[in-house]
Amino acid sequence: MAVTDIATRTYDHNWRLDPIVRSLLDTDFYKLLMLQMIRHLYPEVPVTFSVINRNHSIRLAEEIDEAELRAQLDHARTVRFTPKELIWLAGNTFYGKTQMFSPDFIAWLKDFQLPEYDLHKVNGQYELHFHGPWTHTTLWEIPALTIINELRSRAAMRGQGRFALDVLYARAKAKLWGKVERLQALPDLVISDFGTRRRHSFLWQRWCVEALKEGLGKRFIGTSNVLLAMDNDLEAIGTNAHELPMVLAALAKTDDELATAPYRVLEDWRAHYDGNLLIALPDAFGTTAFLERAPDWLAEWTGFRPDSAPPIEGGEQIIRWWQSKGVDPKSKLLIFSDGMDVNSIEATYRHFHGRVRMSFGWGTNLTNDFRDCAPFETDRLDAISLVCKVTEADGRPAVKLSDNPEKATGEPAEIARYLRIFGNEGRHAAAVRV
Amino acid sequence: MAVTDIATRTYDHNWRLDPIVRSLLDTDFYKLLMLQMIRHLYPEVPVTFSVINRNHSIRLAEEIDEAELRAQLDHARTVRFTPKELIWLAGNTFYGKTQMFSPDFIAWLKDFQLPEYDLHKVNGQYELHFHGPWTHTTLWEIPALTIINELRSRAAMRGQGRFALDVLYARAKAKLWGKVERLQALPDLVISDFGTRRRHSFLWQRWCVEALKEGLGKRFIGTSNVLLAMDNDLEAIGTNAHELPMVLAALAKTDDELATAPYRVLEDWRAHYDGNLLIALPDAFGTTAFLERAPDWLAEWTGFRPDSAPPIEGGEQIIRWWQSKGVDPKSKLLIFSDGMDVNSIEATYRHFHGRVRMSFGWGTNLTNDFRDCAPFETDRLDAISLVCKVTEADGRPAVKLSDNPEKATGEPAEIARYLRIFGNEGRHAAAVRV
């Protein structure tokens, strides 16, 4: 007897769309940590986030249908935090700490809605901006990226037969498991999923996360995706992002204020969080400049997340800085999260093993590596370097310099001003694939 | 909302067993063609079929639980041809011919039941015999083999987690599709699935068949599995097997009768079938002896299925025979079906392309190639050389010599007698993997 769930099939026939954003928890954990602080300290600041496609040759507006994109963005605006989700946020332990989120913040989330979006087609690309209070626009970053990336995957697979798709995913699974088997050879590995924003699709990320949980056991410490953490009883992983120093820098009224913005944001952070959340992101305006002027107290923090320098050089630079402060790196943590894949994880692990604590945030190459997997001709399943960045705060342009000039964002005149203040030392261009 | 079909889940909780044989059509098509003739000409002959494991080092009785084996064999005995199946057999066109099966035969199938089995454990192996009328024991061959092979697969996978199994099948799919892509490069390929008996499982064979249908298009001409042919609207493929000459030879009362038995069976066949079903299997007692004494009229048949000689040598030998009879091989068909895989298919195709019509029956290496696919340690997913052969007819021992002495079956004294009559010329031992 063939068994068909008629109600499900009937529902499927008639759905309006297959939603990409199914939950507001389908975001990176650091967004919520940052949001709690933003709401506390900067509740009125208007901040614009903008989607930026660093791969100019990929003409997204020709690959993704505008009506579908609007339907998905509109759908995301209908999603709310559910009672179950808020109860979990309130009652769960994060980084060993209960009540990470205040009751007041949880109550505020209850009515949260993603604000309006501003979408135009320009020269084969989408201009997609989110204007509004920082407390609201900040939560667009991840849904905006997951929607565009998944719509692009769907478009690449549209019209393919059942077997072509079956083989595609079979190869992708075989490929990922080959990576898992290589990582199993690293006994002290500490790794987490950072792949939400660039994922091929929600369902594929979920498979990847479940695969790492099964394949790596306790070496897999969790996922940045809050929804997947909740559903799979994994740790939610993450601390803070470039948007904090970028907004603080944009708000600075003088060059002196700009120069100290990266440290003021850390003071803010320290006032809200402690322990393993005391991780500094040194590269917003160049790691060399950041470390040179960094206050001594920063050496007491748990560690750093170098995010744009090559991992070994970037790690060595930070270790030298710790040593210059008389701190033993063995007790410190480096989190590597910039375009990592098995080769660079192995090399970095072997290079630093025994000298410093390490953790890897595995992103795009975990959740969107379909190279050589399709049994049909396409290059549209290759991940692209899509970001959603602060472009304006309180009417003033925002800038990211990064250790890699290819990852810099902002208006040229303003970038030049930041370079005058922070310097260009230690910055090296490298191709950005993801 | 999570949707669960409660009735199905409840049924699943409580099933007695997950049946391996779900239909009496889950057998090779040639069994039905042969059965129609057997019932017509030899309705009273008692014939014993016996399962023989050529891999003596694989101790099947230690891998497969006897109670499970009995439960599956018992279940197979409860299965009947259903009205839908018989309507299809009666109404379908096989090899371009309507009413391949007579109404009388179809009516007889309606009450068909697999006869009793005789199962013992001996030295870590199962002794499994089927005694009774040839018309009934013959249909045990395929179910007996599929049951043992699938129980062995299930035992190898028992206790593995959901991901280990997911990765196992992902790798197997990726592996098979890699083979499909290689075969796509052979424009005039004609290939069919012959993998029922040695399949990893029913569901896996179904996937393989559907994959070839999608991947090879019209180059995939069908499957020997009648159920899969029906369900997927594919051609049912097959003609005749060694059991015909083996039984006729065993029934021979004199050495002269024995020497002519392989040709009398072809006369019987020709009286029942024509066209593309006129395929001779030359190797039951050695191809060289068979061709030497073959009657001229055999050169008018459609072709041969060399099944134990190396394909290129075996094919060349038959081509020389056709030429000696003044027949152009270009109009003739060779069906290669002995342990073929992509390498040997490519080599054989390239060797004979343009000189003779070719068709490939792809068996074990299509439906049970899991080498290097398991993400856990096991050698129990490797296919074994298991056969179910006629061992006795009307109380007299049956023999198969084959072109490969490693594939010979029968009592040593009787094999020696057959060798005296048919000779040993052209027979060469080669390792039998599947």
CSV table of N, CA, C and O in Angstrom, one decimal, chain B residues 29 33 36 87-103 106 235-236 238 268-278:
chain,number,residue,atom,x,y,z
B,29,PHE,N,13.3,-12.0,-15.6
B,29,PHE,CA,12.4,-12.2,-16.6
B,29,PHE,C,12.6,-13.6,-17.2
B,29,PHE,O,11.6,-14.3,-17.6
B,33,LEU,N,10.1,-16.9,-18.8
B,33,LEU,CA,10.1,-17.5,-20.1
B,33,LEU,C,10.5,-19.0,-20.0
B,33,LEU,O,9.9,-19.8,-20.7
B,36,GLN,N,7.6,-21.1,-18.6
B,36,GLN,CA,6.5,-21.5,-19.5
B,36,GLN,C,6.8,-22.7,-20.3
B,36,GLN,O,6.0,-23.6,-20.5
B,87,ILE,N,-2.4,-9.4,-15.0
B,87,ILE,CA,-2.9,-8.7,-16.1
B,87,ILE,C,-1.8,-8.0,-16.9
B,87,ILE,O,-1.8,-8.0,-18.1
B,88,TRP,N,-0.8,-7.5,-16.2
B,88,TRP,CA,0.3,-6.9,-16.9
B,88,TRP,C,1.1,-7.9,-17.7
B,88,TRP,O,1.5,-7.7,-18.8
B,89,LEU,N,1.4,-9.1,-17.1
B,89,LEU,CA,2.1,-10.1,-17.8
B,89,LEU,C,1.3,-10.5,-19.1
B,89,LEU,O,1.9,-10.8,-20.1
B,90,ALA,N,0.0,-10.6,-18.9
B,90,ALA,CA,-0.8,-11.1,-20.1
B,90,ALA,C,-0.9,-10.0,-21.1
B,90,ALA,O,-0.9,-10.2,-22.3
B,91,GLY,N,-1.0,-8.7,-20.7
B,91,GLY,CA,-1.3,-7.6,-21.6
B,91,GLY,C,-0.1,-6.9,-22.1
B,91,GLY,O,-0.2,-6.1,-23.1
B,92,ASN,N,1.1,-7.0,-21.5
B,92,ASN,CA,2.2,-6.3,-21.9
B,92,ASN,C,2.9,-6.9,-23.2
B,92,ASN,O,2.6,-8.0,-23.5
B,93,THR,N,3.6,-6.0,-23.9
B,93,THR,CA,4.4,-6.5,-25.0
B,93,THR,C,5.8,-6.8,-24.5
B,93,THR,O,6.5,-5.9,-23.9
B,94,PHE,N,6.3,-8.0,-24.8
B,94,PHE,CA,7.7,-8.3,-24.4
B,94,PHE,C,8.5,-8.6,-25.7
B,94,PHE,O,8.1,-9.3,-26.6
B,95,TYR,N,9.6,-7.9,-25.9
B,95,TYR,CA,10.5,-8.0,-27.1
B,95,TYR,C,9.6,-7.8,-28.3
B,95,TYR,O,9.7,-8.6,-29.3
B,96,GLY,N,8.7,-6.9,-28.2
B,96,GLY,CA,7.9,-6.5,-29.4
B,96,GLY,C,6.8,-7.5,-29.7
B,96,GLY,O,6.1,-7.3,-30.7
B,97,LYS,N,6.6,-8.4,-28.8
B,97,LYS,CA,5.6,-9.5,-29.0
B,97,LYS,C,4.4,-9.4,-28.0
B,97,LYS,O,4.7,-9.3,-26.8
B,98,THR,N,3.2,-9.4,-28.5
B,98,THR,CA,2.1,-9.5,-27.6
B,98,THR,C,1.8,-10.9,-27.2
B,98,THR,O,2.2,-11.9,-27.9
B,99,GLN,N,1.1,-11.1,-26.1
B,99,GLN,CA,0.8,-12.5,-25.6
B,99,GLN,C,2.0,-13.4,-25.6
B,99,GLN,O,1.9,-14.6,-26.1
B,100,MET,N,3.1,-13.0,-25.0
B,100,MET,CA,4.2,-13.8,-24.9
B,100,MET,C,3.9,-15.0,-24.0
B,100,MET,O,4.4,-16.1,-24.2
B,101,PHE,N,3.0,-14.8,-23.0
B,101,PHE,CA,2.6,-15.8,-22.1
B,101,PHE,C,1.2,-16.2,-22.4
B,101,PHE,O,0.3,-15.4,-22.5
B,102,SER,N,1.0,-17.5,-22.5
B,102,SER,CA,-0.3,-18.1,-22.9
B,102,SER,C,-1.3,-17.9,-21.8
B,102,SER,O,-1.0,-17.9,-20.6
B,103,PRO,N,-2.6,-17.7,-22.1
B,103,PRO,CA,-3.6,-17.6,-21.1
B,103,PRO,C,-3.6,-18.7,-20.1
B,103,PRO,O,-3.8,-18.6,-18.9
B,106,ILE,N,-0.8,-18.1,-17.6
B,106,ILE,CA,-1.1,-17.0,-16.7
B,106,ILE,C,-2.1,-17.6,-15.7
B,106,ILE,O,-2.0,-17.3,-14.5
B,235,GLU,N,11.5,-2.1,-20.4
B,235,GLU,CA,11.5,-3.5,-21.0
B,235,GLU,C,12.0,-4.5,-20.0
B,235,GLU,O,13.0,-4.2,-19.4
B,236,ALA,N,11.3,-5.6,-20.0
B,236,ALA,CA,11.8,-6.8,-19.2
B,236,ALA,C,12.8,-7.5,-20.1
B,236,ALA,O,12.5,-7.8,-21.3
B,238,GLY,N,15.8,-10.6,-20.9
B,238,GLY,CA,16.3,-11.9,-20.5
B,238,GLY,C,15.8,-12.9,-21.5
B,238,GLY,O,14.8,-12.8,-22.2
B,268,ASP,N,14.1,-27.1,-28.3
B,268,ASP,CA,12.9,-26.8,-27.5
B,268,ASP,C,12.6,-25.3,-27.4
B,268,ASP,O,11.5,-24.8,-27.6
B,269,TRP,N,13.7,-24.5,-27.2
B,269,TRP,CA,13.5,-23.1,-27.1
B,269,TRP,C,13.0,-22.5,-28.3
B,269,TRP,O,12.0,-21.7,-28.3
B,270,ARG,N,13.5,-22.9,-29.5
B,270,ARG,CA,13.1,-22.4,-30.8
B,270,ARG,C,11.6,-22.7,-31.0
B,270,ARG,O,10.9,-22.0,-31.8
B,271,ALA,N,11.2,-23.8,-30.5
B,271,ALA,CA,9.8,-24.2,-30.7
B,271,ALA,C,8.8,-23.3,-29.9
B,271,ALA,O,7.6,-23.2,-30.1
B,272,HIS,N,9.4,-22.6,-28.9
B,272,HIS,CA,8.6,-21.7,-28.0
B,272,HIS,C,8.7,-20.2,-28.3
B,272,HIS,O,7.8,-19.4,-28.1
B,273,TYR,N,9.9,-19.8,-28.7
B,273,TYR,CA,10.2,-18.4,-28.8
B,273,TYR,C,10.9,-18.1,-30.1
B,273,TYR,O,11.5,-19.0,-30.7
B,274,ASP,N,11.0,-16.8,-30.5
B,274,ASP,CA,11.7,-16.5,-31.7
B,274,ASP,C,12.3,-15.1,-31.6
B,274,ASP,O,12.4,-14.5,-30.5
B,275,GLY,N,12.7,-14.5,-32.7
B,275,GLY,CA,13.3,-13.2,-32.8
B,275,GLY,C,14.4,-13.0,-31.8
B,275,GLY,O,15.3,-13.8,-31.7
B,276,ASN,N,14.4,-11.9,-31.0
B,276,ASN,CA,15.5,-11.5,-30.1
B,276,ASN,C,15.6,-12.4,-29.0
B,276,ASN,O,16.5,-12.3,-28.2
B,277,LEU,N,14.6,-13.4,-28.8
B,277,LEU,CA,14.8,-14.3,-27.7
B,277,LEU,C,15.6,-15.5,-28.2
B,277,LEU,O,16.0,-16.4,-27.3
B,278,LEU,N,16.0,-15.6,-29.4
B,278,LEU,CA,16.9,-16.7,-29.9
B,278,LEU,C,18.3,-16.3,-29.6
B,278,LEU,O,19.1,-16.0,-30.5
